[in-house]
PDB file of C-alpha atoms in Angstrom:
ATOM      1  CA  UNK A  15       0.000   0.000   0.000  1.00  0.00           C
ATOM      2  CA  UNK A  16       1.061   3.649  -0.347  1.00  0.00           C
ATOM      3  CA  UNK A  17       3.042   5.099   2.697  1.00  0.00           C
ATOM      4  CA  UNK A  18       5.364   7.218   3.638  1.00  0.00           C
ATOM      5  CA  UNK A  19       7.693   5.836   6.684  1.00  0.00           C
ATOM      6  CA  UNK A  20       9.889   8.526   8.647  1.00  0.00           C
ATOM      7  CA  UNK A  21      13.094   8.142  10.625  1.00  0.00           C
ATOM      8  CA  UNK A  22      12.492   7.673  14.513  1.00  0.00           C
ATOM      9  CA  UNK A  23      12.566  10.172  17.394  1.00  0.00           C
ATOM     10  CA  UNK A  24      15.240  12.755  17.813  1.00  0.00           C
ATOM     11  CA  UNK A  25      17.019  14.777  20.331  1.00  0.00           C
ATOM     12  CA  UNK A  26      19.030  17.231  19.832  1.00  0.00           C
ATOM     13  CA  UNK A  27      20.779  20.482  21.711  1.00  0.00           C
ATOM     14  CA  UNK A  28      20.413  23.968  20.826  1.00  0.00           C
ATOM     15  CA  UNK A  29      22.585  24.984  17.629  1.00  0.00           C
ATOM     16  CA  UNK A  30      22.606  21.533  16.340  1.00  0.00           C
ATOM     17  CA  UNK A  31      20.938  20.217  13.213  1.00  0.00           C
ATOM     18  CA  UNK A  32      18.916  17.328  12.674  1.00  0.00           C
ATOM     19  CA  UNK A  33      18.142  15.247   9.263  1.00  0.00           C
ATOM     20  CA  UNK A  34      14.375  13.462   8.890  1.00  0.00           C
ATOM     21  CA  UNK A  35      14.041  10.932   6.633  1.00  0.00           C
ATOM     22  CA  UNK A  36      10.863   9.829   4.637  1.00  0.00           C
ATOM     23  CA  UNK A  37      11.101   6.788   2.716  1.00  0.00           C
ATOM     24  CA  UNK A  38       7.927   6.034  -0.206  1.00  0.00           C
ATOM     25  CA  UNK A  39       6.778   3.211  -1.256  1.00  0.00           C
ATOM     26  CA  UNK A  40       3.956   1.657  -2.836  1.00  0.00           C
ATOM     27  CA  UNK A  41       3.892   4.663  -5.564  1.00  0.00           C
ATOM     28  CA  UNK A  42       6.260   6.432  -8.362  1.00  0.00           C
ATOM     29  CA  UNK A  43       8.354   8.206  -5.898  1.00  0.00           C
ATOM     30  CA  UNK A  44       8.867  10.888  -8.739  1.00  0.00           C
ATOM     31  CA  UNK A  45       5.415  11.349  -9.618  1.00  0.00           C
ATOM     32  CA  UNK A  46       4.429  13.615  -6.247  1.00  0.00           C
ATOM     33  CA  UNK A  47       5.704  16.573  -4.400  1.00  0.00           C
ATOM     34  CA  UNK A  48       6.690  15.857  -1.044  1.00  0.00           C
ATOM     35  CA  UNK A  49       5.454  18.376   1.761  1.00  0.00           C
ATOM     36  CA  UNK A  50       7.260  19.071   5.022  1.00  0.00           C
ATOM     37  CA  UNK A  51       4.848  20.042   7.900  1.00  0.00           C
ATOM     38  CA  UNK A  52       5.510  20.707  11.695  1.00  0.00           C
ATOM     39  CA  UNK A  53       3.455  21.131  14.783  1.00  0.00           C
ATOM     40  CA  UNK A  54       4.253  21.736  18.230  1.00  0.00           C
ATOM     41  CA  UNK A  55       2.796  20.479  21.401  1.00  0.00           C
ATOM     42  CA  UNK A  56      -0.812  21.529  21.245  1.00  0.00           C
ATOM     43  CA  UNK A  57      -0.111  23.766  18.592  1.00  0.00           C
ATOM     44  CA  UNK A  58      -1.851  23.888  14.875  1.00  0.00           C
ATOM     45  CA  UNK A  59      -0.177  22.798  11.590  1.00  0.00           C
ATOM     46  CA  UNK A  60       3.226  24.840  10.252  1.00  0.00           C
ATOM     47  CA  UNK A  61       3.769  23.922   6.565  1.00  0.00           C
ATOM     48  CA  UNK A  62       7.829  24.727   5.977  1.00  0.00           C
ATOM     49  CA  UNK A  63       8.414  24.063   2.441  1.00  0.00           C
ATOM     50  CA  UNK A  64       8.183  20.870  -0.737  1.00  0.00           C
ATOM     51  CA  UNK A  65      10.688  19.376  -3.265  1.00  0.00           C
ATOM     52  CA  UNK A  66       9.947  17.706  -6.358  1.00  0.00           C
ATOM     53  CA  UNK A  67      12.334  14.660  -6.803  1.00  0.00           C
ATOM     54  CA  UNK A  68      11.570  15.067 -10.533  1.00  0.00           C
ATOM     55  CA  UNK A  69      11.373  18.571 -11.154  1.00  0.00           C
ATOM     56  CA  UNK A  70      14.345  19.039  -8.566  1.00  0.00           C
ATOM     57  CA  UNK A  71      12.791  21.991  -7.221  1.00  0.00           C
ATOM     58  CA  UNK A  72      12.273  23.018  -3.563  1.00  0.00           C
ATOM     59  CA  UNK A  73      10.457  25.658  -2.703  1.00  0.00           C
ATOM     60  CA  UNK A  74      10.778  26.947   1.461  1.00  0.00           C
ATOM     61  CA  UNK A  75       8.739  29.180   3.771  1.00  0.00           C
ATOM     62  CA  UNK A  76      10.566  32.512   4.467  1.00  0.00           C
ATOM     63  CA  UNK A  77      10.430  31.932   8.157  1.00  0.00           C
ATOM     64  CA  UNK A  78      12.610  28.526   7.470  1.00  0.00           C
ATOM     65  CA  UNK A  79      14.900  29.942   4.435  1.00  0.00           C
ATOM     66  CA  UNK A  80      18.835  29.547   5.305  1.00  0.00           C
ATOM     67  CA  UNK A  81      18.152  26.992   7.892  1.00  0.00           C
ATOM     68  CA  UNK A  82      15.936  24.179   6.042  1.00  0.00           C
ATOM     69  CA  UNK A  83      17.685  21.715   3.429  1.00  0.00           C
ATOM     70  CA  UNK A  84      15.130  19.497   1.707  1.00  0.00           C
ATOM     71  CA  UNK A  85      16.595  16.799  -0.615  1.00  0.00           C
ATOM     72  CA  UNK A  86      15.895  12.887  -1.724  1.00  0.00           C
ATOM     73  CA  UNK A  87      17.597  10.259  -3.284  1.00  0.00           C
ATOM     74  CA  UNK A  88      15.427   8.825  -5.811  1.00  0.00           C
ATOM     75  CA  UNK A  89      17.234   5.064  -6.079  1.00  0.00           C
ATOM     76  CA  UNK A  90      15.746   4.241  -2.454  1.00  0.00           C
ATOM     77  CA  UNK A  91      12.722   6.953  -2.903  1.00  0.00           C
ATOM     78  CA  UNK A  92      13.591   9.030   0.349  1.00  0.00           C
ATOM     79  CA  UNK A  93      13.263  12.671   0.871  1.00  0.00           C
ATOM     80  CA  UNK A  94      15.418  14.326   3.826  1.00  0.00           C
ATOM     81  CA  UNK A  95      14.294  17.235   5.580  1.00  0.00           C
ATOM     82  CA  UNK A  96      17.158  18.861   7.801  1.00  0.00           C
ATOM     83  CA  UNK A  97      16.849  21.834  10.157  1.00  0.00           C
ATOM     84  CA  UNK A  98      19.411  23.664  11.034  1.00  0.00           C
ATOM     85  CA  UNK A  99      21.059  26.223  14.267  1.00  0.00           C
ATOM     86  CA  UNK A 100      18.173  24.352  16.274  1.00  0.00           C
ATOM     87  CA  UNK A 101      16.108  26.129  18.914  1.00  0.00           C
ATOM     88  CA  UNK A 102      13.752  25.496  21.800  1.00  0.00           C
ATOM     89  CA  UNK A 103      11.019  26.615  19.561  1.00  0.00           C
ATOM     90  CA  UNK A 104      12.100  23.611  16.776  1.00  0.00           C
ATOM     91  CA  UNK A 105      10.786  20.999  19.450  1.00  0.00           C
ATOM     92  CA  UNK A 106       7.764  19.706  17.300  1.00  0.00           C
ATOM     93  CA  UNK A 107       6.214  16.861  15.469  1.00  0.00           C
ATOM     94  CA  UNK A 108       7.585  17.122  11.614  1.00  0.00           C
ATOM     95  CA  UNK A 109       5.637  15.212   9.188  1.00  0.00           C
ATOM     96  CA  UNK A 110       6.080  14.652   5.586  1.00  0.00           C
ATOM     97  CA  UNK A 111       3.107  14.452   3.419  1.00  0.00           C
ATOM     98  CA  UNK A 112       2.726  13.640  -0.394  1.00  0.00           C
ATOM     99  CA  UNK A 113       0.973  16.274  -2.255  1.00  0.00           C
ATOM    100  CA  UNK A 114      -0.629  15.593  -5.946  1.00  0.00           C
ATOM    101  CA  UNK A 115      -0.589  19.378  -6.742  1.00  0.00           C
ATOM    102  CA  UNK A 116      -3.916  19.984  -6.657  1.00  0.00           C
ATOM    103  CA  UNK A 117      -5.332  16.784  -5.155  1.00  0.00           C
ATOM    104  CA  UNK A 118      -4.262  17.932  -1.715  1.00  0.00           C
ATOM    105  CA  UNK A 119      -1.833  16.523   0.750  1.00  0.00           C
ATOM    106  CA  UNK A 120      -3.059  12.725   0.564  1.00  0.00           C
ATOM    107  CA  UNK A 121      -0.627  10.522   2.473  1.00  0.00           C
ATOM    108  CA  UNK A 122       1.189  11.617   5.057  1.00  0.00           C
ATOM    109  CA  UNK A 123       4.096   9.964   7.573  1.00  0.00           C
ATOM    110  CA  UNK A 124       3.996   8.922  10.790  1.00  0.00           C
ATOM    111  CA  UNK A 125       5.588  11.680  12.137  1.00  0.00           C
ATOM    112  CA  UNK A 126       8.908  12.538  13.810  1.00  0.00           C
ATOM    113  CA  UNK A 127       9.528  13.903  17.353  1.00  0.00           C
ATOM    114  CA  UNK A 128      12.144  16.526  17.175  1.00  0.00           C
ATOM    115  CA  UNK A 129      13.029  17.514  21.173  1.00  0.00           C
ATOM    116  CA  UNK A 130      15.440  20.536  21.426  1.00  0.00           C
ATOM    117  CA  UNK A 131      16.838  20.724  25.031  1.00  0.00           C
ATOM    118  CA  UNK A 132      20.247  21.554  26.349  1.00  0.00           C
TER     119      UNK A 132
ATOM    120  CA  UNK B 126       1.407  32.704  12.377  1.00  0.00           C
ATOM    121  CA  UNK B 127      -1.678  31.579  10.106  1.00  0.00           C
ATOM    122  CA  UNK B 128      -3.319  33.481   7.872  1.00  0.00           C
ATOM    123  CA  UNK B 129      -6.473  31.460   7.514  1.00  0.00           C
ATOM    124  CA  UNK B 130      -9.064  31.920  10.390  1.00  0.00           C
ATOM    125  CA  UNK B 131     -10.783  29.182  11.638  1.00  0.00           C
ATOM    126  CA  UNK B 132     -13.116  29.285  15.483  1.00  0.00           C
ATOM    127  CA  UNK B 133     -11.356  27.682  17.721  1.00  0.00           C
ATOM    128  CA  UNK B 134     -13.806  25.606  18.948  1.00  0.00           C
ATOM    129  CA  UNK B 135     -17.224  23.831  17.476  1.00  0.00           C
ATOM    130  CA  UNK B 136     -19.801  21.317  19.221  1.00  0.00           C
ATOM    131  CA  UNK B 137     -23.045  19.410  18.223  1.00  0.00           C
ATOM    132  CA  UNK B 138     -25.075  16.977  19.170  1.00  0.00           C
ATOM    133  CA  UNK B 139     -24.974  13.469  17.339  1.00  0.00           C
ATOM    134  CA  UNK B 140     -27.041  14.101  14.481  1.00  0.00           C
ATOM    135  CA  UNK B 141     -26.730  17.261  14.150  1.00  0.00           C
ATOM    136  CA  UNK B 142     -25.001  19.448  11.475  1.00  0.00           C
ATOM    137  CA  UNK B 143     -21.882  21.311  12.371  1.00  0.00           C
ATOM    138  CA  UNK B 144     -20.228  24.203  10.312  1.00  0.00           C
ATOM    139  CA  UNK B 145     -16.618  25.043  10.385  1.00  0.00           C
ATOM    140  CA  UNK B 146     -16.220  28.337   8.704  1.00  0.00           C
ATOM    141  CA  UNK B 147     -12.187  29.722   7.540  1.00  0.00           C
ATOM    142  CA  UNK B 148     -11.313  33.149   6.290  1.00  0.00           C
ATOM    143  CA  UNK B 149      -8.781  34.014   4.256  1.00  0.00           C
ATOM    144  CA  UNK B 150      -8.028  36.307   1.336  1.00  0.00           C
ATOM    145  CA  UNK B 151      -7.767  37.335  -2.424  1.00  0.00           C
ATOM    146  CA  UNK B 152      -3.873  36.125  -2.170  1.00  0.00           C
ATOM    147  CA  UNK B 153      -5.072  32.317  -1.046  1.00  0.00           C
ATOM    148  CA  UNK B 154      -8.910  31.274  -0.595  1.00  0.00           C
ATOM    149  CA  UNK B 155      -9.980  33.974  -3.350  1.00  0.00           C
ATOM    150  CA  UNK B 156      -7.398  32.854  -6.091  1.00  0.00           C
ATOM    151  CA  UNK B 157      -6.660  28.586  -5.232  1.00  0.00           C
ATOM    152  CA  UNK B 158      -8.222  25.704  -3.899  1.00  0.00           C
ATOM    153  CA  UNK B 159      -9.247  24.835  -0.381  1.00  0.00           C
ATOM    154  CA  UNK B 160      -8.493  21.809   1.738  1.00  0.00           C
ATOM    155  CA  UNK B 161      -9.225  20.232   4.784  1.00  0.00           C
ATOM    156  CA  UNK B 162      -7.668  18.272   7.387  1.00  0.00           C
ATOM    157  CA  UNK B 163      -8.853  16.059  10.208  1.00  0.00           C
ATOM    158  CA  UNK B 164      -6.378  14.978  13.190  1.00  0.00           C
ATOM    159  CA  UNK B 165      -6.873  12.679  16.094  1.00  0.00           C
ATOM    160  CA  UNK B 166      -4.636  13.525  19.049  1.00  0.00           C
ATOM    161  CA  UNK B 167      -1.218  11.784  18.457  1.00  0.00           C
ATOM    162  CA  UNK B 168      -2.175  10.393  14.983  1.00  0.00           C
ATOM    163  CA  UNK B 169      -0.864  12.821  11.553  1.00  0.00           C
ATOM    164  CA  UNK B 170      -3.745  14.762   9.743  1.00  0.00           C
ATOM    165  CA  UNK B 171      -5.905  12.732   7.476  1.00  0.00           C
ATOM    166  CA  UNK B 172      -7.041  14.715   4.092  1.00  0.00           C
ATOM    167  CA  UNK B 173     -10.652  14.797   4.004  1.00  0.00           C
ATOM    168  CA  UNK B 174     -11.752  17.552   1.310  1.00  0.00           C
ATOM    169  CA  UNK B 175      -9.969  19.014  -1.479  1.00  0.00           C
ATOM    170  CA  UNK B 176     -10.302  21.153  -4.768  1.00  0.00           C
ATOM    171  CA  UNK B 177     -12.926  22.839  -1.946  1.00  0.00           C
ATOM    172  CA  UNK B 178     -15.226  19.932  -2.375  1.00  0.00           C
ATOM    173  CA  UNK B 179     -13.941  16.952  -3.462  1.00  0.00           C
ATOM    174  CA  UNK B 180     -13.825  13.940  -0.842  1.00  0.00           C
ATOM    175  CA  UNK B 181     -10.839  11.780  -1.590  1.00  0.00           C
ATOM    176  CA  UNK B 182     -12.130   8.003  -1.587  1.00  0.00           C
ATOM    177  CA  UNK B 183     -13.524   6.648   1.937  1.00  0.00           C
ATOM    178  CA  UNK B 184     -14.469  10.073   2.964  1.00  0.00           C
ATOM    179  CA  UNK B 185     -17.938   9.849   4.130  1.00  0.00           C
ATOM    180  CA  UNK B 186     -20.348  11.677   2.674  1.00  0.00           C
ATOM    181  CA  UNK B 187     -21.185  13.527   5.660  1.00  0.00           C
ATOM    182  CA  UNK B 188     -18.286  15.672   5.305  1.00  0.00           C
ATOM    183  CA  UNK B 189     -19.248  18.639   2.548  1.00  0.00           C
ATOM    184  CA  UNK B 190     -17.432  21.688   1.620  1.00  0.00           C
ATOM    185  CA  UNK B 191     -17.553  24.815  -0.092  1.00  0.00           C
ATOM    186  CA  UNK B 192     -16.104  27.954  -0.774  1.00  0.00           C
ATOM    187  CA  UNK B 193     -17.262  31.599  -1.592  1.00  0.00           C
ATOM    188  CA  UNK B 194     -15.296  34.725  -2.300  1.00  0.00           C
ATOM    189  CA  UNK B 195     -12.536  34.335   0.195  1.00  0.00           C
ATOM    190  CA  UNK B 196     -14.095  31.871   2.591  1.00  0.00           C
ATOM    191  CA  UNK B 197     -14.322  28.415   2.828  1.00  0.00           C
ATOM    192  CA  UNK B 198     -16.415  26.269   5.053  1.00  0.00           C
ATOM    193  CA  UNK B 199     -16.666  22.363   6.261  1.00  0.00           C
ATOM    194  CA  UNK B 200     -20.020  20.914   7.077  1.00  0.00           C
ATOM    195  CA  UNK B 201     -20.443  17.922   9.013  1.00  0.00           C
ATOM    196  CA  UNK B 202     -24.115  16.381   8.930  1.00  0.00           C
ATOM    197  CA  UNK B 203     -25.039  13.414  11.098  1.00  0.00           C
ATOM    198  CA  UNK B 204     -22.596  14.419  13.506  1.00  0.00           C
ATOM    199  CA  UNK B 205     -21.046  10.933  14.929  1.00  0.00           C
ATOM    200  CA  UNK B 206     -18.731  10.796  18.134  1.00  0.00           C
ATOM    201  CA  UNK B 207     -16.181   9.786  15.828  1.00  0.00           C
ATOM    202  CA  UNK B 208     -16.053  13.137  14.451  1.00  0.00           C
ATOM    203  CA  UNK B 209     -14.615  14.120  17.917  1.00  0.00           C
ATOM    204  CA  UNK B 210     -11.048  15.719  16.424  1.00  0.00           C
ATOM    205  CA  UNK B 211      -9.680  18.688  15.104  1.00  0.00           C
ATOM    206  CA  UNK B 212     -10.087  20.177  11.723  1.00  0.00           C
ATOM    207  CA  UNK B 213      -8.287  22.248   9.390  1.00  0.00           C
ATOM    208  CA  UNK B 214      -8.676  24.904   6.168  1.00  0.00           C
ATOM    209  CA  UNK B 215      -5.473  25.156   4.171  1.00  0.00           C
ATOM    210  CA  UNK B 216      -4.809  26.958   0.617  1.00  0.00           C
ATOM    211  CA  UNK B 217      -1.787  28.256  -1.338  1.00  0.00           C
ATOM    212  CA  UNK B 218      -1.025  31.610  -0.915  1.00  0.00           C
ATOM    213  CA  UNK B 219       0.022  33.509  -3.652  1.00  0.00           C
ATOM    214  CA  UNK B 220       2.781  35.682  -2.048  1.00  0.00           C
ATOM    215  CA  UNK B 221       5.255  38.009  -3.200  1.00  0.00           C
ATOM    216  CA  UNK B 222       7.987  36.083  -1.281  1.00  0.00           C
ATOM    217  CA  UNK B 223       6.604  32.505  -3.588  1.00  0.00           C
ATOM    218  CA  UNK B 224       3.964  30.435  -2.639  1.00  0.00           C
ATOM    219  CA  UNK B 225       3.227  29.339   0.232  1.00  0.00           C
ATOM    220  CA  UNK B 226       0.737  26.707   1.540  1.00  0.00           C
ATOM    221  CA  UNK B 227      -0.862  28.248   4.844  1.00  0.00           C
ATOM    222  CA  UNK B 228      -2.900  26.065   7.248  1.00  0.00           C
ATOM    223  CA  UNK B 229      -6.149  27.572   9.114  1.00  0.00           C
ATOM    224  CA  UNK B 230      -5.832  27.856  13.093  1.00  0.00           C
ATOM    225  CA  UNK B 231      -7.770  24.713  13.270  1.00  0.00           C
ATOM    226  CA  UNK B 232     -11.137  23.842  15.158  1.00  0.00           C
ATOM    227  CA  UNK B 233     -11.813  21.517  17.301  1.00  0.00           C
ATOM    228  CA  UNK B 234     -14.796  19.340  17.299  1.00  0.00           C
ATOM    229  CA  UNK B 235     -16.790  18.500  20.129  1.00  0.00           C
ATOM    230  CA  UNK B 236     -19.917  15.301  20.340  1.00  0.00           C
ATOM    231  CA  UNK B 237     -21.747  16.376  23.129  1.00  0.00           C
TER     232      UNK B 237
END
């Protein structure tokens, strides 16, 4: 079935950056955008940027340009999200989500625990 | 900080309809498509409307939305206790910086 499958829990200390995988399978990895979304504790949904493994484009929010890096390998259909000069304030859920362009953000990952504490 | 406004809050009865309104403007609602999301605590959002009122397959048809100008709204009729969650609006935004997909502040759903 179709699913997206992210990398486990992280913790991390302020300054540091962290790398989230998101590995597809059951479609053509190439054939969707994938979406990077956050949300902290109690807190709504953050969208922070996509990539198009066949378009190579990325496009990021302002509020996460010079510290987000989204990339992908397209041999073992995975796209990376890494954060940068981490924060209290990065502590969140991520979540990566497939998006067919106008068909909305249809499958989506587990979702990945990023703790910031020093 | 979102740009699409959503109530925080929204209750019913079961069997009754429930309307979740979300403002926006000409940049996002007015000019693109709306979507919405529904999230369980602890579980990642689950897409249940998009191109403002399409329901992807196993939505129930319960679920309704619609758009007008630079609003949006979801309707829930029949309201179930599994509708107990919270719900959001999204859109691109057409801004001068690119676009940028923008999430409503959400609304959550209580079965009395």
């Amino acid at each position: 079935q179709v699913q997206l499958v992210q990398s486990g829990a992280e913790v991390k200390k302020p300054g540091a950056s962290v790398k989230v995988s998101c590995k597809a399978s059951g479609y053509t990895f190439t054939s969707y955008d994938i979406n990077w979304v956050r949300q902290a504790t109690g807190q709504g949904l953050e969208w922070m940027g996509w990539m198009n493994p066949k378009s190579d484009n990325t496009g990021y929010t302002q509020k996460f340009q010079g510290r987000v890096t989204m990339t992908w390998s397209t041999s073992i259909d995975t796209a990376y999200m890494e954060l940068s000069s981490l924060r209290s304030e990065d502590t969140a859920v991520y979540y990566c989500a497939r998006d067919g362009r106008t068909n909305g953000m249809d499958v989506w990952g587990q979702g990945t625990t990023v703790t910031v504490s020093s | 900080q979102s740009v699409l406004t959503q109530p925080p809050s929204a209750s019913g009865t079961p069997g009754q309809r429930v309307t979740i309104s979300c403002s926006g403007s000409s940049s996002n609602i007015g000019s693109n498509y709306v979507y919405w999301y529904q999230q369980f605590p602890g579980t990642a959002p689950k897409l249940l409307i998009y191109r403002n009122n399409q329901r992807p397959s196993g939505v129930p048809d319960r679920f309704s939305g619609s758009k007008s100008g630079t609003s949006a709204s979801l309707a829930i009729s029949g309201l179930r206790s599994e509708d107990e969650a919270d719900y959001y609006c999204a859109a691109w935004d057409d801004s001068l910086s690119g676009p940028n997909y923008v999430f409503g502040t959400g609304t959550k759903v209580t079965v009395l």
